[in-house]
Coordinates of C-alpha atoms in Angstrom, one line a residue:
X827 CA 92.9 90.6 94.5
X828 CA 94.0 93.2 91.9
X829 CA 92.5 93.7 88.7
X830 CA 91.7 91.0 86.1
X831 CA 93.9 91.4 83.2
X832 CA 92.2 89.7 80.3
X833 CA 90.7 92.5 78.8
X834 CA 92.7 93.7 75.8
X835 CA 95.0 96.4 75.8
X836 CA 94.5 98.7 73.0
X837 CA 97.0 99.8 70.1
X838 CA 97.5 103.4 69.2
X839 CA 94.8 102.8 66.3
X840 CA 92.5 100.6 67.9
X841 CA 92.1 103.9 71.1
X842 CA 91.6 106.6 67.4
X843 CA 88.7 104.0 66.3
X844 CA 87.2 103.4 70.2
X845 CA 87.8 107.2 70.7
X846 CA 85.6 108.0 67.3
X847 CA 82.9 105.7 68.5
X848 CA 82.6 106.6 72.1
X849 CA 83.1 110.1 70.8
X850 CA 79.5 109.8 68.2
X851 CA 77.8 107.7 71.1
X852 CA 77.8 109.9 73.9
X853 CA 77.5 112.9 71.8
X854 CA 74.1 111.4 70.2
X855 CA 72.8 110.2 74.1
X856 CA 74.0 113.1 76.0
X857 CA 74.0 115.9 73.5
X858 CA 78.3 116.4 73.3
X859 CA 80.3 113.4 74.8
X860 CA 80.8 115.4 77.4
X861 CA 83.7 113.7 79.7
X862 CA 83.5 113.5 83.6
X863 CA 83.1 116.5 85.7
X864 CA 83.4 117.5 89.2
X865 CA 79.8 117.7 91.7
X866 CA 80.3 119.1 95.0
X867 CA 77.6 118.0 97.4
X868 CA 74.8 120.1 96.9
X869 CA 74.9 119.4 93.0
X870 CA 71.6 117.5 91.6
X871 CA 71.4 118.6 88.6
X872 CA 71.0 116.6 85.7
X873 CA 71.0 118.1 82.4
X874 CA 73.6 118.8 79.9
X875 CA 73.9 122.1 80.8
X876 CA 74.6 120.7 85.1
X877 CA 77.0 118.7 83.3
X878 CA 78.9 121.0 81.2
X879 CA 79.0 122.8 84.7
X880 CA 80.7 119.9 85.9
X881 CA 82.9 119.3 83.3
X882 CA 84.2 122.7 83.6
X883 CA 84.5 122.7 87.3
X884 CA 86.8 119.9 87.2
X885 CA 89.0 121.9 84.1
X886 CA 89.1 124.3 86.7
X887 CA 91.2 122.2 89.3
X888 CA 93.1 120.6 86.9
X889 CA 94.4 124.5 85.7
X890 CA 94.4 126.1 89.1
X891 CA 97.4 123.2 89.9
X892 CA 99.2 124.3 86.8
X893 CA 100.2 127.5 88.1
X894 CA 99.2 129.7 85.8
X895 CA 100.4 133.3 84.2
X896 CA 99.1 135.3 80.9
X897 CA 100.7 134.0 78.0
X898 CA 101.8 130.8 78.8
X899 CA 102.2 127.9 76.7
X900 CA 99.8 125.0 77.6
X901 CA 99.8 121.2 76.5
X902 CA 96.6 119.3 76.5
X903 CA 97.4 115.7 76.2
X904 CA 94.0 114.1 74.7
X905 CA 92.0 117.1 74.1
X906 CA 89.1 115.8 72.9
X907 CA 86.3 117.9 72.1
X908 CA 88.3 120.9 73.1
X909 CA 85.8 122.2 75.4
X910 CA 88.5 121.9 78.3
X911 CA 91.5 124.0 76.3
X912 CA 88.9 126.4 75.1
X913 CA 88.0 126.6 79.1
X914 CA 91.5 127.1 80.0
X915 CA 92.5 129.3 77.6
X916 CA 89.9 131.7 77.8
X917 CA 89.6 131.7 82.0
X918 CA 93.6 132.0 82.4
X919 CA 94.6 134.3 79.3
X920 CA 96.8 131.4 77.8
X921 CA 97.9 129.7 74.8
X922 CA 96.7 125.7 74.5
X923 CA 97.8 123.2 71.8
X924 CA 95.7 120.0 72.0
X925 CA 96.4 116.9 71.1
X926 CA 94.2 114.1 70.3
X927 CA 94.8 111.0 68.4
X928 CA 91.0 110.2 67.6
X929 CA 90.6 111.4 63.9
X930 CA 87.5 113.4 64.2
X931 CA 88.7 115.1 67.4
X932 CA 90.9 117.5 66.1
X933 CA 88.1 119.2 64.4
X934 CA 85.6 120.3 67.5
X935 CA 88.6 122.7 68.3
X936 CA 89.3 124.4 65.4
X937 CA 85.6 124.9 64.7
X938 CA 85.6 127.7 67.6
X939 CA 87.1 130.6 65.7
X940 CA 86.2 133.0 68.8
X941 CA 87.9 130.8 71.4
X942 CA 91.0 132.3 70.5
X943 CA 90.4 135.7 69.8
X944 CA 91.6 138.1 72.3
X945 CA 92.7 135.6 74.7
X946 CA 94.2 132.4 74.9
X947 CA 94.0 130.9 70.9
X948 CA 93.3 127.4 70.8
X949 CA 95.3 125.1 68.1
X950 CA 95.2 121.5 67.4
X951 CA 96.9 118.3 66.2
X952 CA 96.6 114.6 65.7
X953 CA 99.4 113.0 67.3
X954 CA 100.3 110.5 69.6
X955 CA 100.5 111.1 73.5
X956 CA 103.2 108.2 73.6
X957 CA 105.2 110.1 70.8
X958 CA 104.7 113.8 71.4
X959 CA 106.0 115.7 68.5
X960 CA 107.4 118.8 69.8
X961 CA 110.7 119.8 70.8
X962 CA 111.8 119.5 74.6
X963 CA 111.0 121.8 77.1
X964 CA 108.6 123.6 75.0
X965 CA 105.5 124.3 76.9
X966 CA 105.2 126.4 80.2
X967 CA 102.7 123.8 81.6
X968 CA 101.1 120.2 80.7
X969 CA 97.6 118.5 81.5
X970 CA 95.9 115.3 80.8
X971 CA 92.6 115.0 82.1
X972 CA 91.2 111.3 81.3
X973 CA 93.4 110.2 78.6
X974 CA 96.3 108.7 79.9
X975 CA 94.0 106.1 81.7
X976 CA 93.8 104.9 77.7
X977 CA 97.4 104.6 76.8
X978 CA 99.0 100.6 77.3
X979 CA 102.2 102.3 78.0
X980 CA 101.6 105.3 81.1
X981 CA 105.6 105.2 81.8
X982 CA 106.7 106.5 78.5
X983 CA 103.6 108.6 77.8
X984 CA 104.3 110.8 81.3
X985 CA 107.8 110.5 80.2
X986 CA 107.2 112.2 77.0
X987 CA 104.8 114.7 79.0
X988 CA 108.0 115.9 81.4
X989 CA 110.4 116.0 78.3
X990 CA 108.0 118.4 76.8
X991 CA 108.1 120.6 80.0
X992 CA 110.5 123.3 80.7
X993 CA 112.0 123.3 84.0
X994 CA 110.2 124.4 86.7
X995 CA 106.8 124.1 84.6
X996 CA 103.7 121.6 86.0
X997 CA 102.3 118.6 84.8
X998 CA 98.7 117.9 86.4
X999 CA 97.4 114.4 85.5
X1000 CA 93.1 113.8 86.1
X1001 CA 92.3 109.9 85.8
X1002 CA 90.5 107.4 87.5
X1003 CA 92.2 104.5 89.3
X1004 CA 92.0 101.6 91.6
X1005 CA 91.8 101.7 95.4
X1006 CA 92.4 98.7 97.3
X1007 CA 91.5 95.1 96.9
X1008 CA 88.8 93.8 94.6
X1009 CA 86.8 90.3 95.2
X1010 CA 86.8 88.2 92.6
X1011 CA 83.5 89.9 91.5
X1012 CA 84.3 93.9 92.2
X1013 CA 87.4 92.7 89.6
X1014 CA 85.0 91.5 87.0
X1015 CA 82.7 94.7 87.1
X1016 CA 86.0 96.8 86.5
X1017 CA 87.1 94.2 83.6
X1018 CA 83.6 95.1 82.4
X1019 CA 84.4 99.0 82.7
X1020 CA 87.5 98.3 80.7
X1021 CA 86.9 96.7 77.9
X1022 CA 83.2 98.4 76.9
X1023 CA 85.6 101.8 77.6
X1024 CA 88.8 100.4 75.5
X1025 CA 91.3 100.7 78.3
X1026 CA 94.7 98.8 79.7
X1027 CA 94.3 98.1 83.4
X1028 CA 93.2 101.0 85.4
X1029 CA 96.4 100.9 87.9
X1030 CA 96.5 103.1 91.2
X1031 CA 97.8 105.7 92.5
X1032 CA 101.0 104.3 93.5
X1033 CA 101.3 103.3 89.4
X1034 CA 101.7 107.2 88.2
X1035 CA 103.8 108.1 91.3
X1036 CA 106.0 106.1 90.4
X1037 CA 106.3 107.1 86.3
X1038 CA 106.1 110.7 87.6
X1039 CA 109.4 109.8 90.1
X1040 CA 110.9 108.3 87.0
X1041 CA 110.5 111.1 84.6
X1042 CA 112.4 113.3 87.2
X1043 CA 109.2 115.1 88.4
X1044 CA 109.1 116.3 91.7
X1045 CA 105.6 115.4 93.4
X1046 CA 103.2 118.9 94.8
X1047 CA 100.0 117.7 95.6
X1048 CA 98.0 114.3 95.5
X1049 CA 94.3 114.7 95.4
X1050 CA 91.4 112.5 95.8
X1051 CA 87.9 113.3 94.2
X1052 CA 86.4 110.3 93.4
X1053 CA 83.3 111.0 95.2
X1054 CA 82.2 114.3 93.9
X1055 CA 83.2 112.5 90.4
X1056 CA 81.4 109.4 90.8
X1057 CA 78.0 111.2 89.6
X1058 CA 79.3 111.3 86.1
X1059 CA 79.0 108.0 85.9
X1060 CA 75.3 107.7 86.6
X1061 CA 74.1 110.5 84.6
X1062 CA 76.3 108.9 81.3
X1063 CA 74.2 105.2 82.6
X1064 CA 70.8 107.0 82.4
X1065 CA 71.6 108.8 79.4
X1066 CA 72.1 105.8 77.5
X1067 CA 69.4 103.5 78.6
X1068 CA 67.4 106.5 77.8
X1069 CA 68.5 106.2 74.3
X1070 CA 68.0 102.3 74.4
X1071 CA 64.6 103.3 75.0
X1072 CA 64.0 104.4 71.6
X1073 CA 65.7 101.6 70.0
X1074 CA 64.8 98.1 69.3
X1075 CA 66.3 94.4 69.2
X1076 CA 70.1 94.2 69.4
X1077 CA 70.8 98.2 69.5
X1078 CA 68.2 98.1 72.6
X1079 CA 70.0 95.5 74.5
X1080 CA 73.7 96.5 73.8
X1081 CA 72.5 100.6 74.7
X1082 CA 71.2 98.7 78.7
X1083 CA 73.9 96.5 78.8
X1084 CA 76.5 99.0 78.3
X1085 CA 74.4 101.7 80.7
X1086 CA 74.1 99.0 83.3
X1087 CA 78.2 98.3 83.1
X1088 CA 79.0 101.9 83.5
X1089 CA 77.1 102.5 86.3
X1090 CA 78.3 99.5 88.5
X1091 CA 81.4 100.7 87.0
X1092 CA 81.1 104.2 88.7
X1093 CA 79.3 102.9 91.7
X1094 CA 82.3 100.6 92.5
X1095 CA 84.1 102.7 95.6
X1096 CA 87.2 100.9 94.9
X1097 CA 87.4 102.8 91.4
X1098 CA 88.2 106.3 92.3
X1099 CA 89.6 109.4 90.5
X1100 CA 92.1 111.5 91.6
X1101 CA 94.7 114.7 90.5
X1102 CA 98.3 114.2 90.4
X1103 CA 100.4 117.7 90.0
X1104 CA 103.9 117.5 90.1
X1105 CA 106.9 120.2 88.8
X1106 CA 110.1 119.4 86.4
X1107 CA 113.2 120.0 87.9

């Protein structure tokens, strides 16, 4: 079967509010909210510092698919703490303008002053990936690493990524989705996933190929990382039942319960993660 679709979809308002929570969680049990990164085999690490590390290295993919010169203009659809444009700006010698719609997102960014002298400045907004307020075809290059898979309307919010693109210019999307079939209780685990994580139905590949075809985006490269991403998943469970430790009652038992759904949630190999570059005509 595919997913189960009972888990609610969230409004515009109701991703600001889930973003802001998840946002003050994970900072407080993992010292930043850091989002997923990329392990290659070798990788044990498990500090903040192993994950920044991976963090960045997937950043790194995501902007080595955009193709990349000095001076561009760079869209980062769902910047969140800005660690990510602050990577890409610096590393490539470009220019970034996030955009979040949690309301305490916008701020992480503009708190780094020296990301953006020299190279690459680093700007901000609170706006609406479904309702992009910029004019068309004005950014060299566009990336979404992890936020689309929170948006009840994909379609029009890769449709609003291409209109933003100039011709010629990339669009590289980072999310996790569904592989195959689920049982009846493989389903369930990812229901789980999605509603403690505030998220429309996860989709699959097929899903974005398909918005990307429609936008009039040519398709360059498809690539699977699941595995190597999968370790996020557990080092974000063990962080939090760590917390729970300290805790008692209720706070205790909600901290395990939601540490125990992400990591079947990350364990499940039917829920991978993959990157998506295509061009604008």
């Amino acid at each position: 079967m595919t997913e189960l679709h009972d888990a609610p979809c969230p409004a515009p308002d109701g991703v600001a509010r889930s973003y802001d929570h998840s946002r003050a969680l994970l900072a407080e049990v993992t010292g930043g909210g850091l989002p997923l990164g990329y392990w290659r085999g070798h990788d044990r690490g498990t500090s903040v510092a192993d994950a920044t590390d991976a963090t960045d290295a997937l950043t790194g993919l995501v902007a080595d698919r955009l193709a990349l010169s000095p001076g561009m203009h760079v869209l980062d659809i769902g910047c969140g703490s800005g660690r990510p444009a602050v990577y890409v700006a610096q590393t490539y010698d470009v220019r970034v303008t996030g955009v979040t719609i949690g309301s305490r997102q916008d701020g992480p960014v503009r708190a780094r002053p020296a990301a953006g002298e020299g190279r690459g400045p680093v700007t901000s907004e609170r706006a609406d990936g479904m309702a992009l307020p910029f004019p068309d075809g004005g950014f060299d290059a566009v990336y979404a690493i992890d936020s689309l898979l929170h948006m009840d309307d994909r379609a029009r919010a890769i449709a609003e990524a291409a209109r933003v693109l100039r011709p010629g210019g990339r669009l590289v999307l980072a999310n996790p989705y569904v592989v195959g079939a689920l049982t009846v209780a493989e389903a369930g685990i990812v229901a789980a996933g999605r509603e403690l994580l505030r998220m429309p139905p996860l989709g699959d590949a097929g899903d974005y190929l398909r918005h990307l075809g429609a936008a009039g985006l040519d398709i360059v490269e498809i690539l699977d990382i699941g595995e190597n991403v999968r370790r996020s998943h557990a080092l974000a469970a063990a962080a939090i039942r760590h917390a729970g430790e300290s805790q008692d009652g209720a706070s205790r038992q909600r901290l395990f319960e939601a540490a125990d759904i992400i990591e079947r949630f990350g364990a499940l190999p039917q829920v991978s993660y993959g990157l998506i570059a295509a061009r604008a005509r």
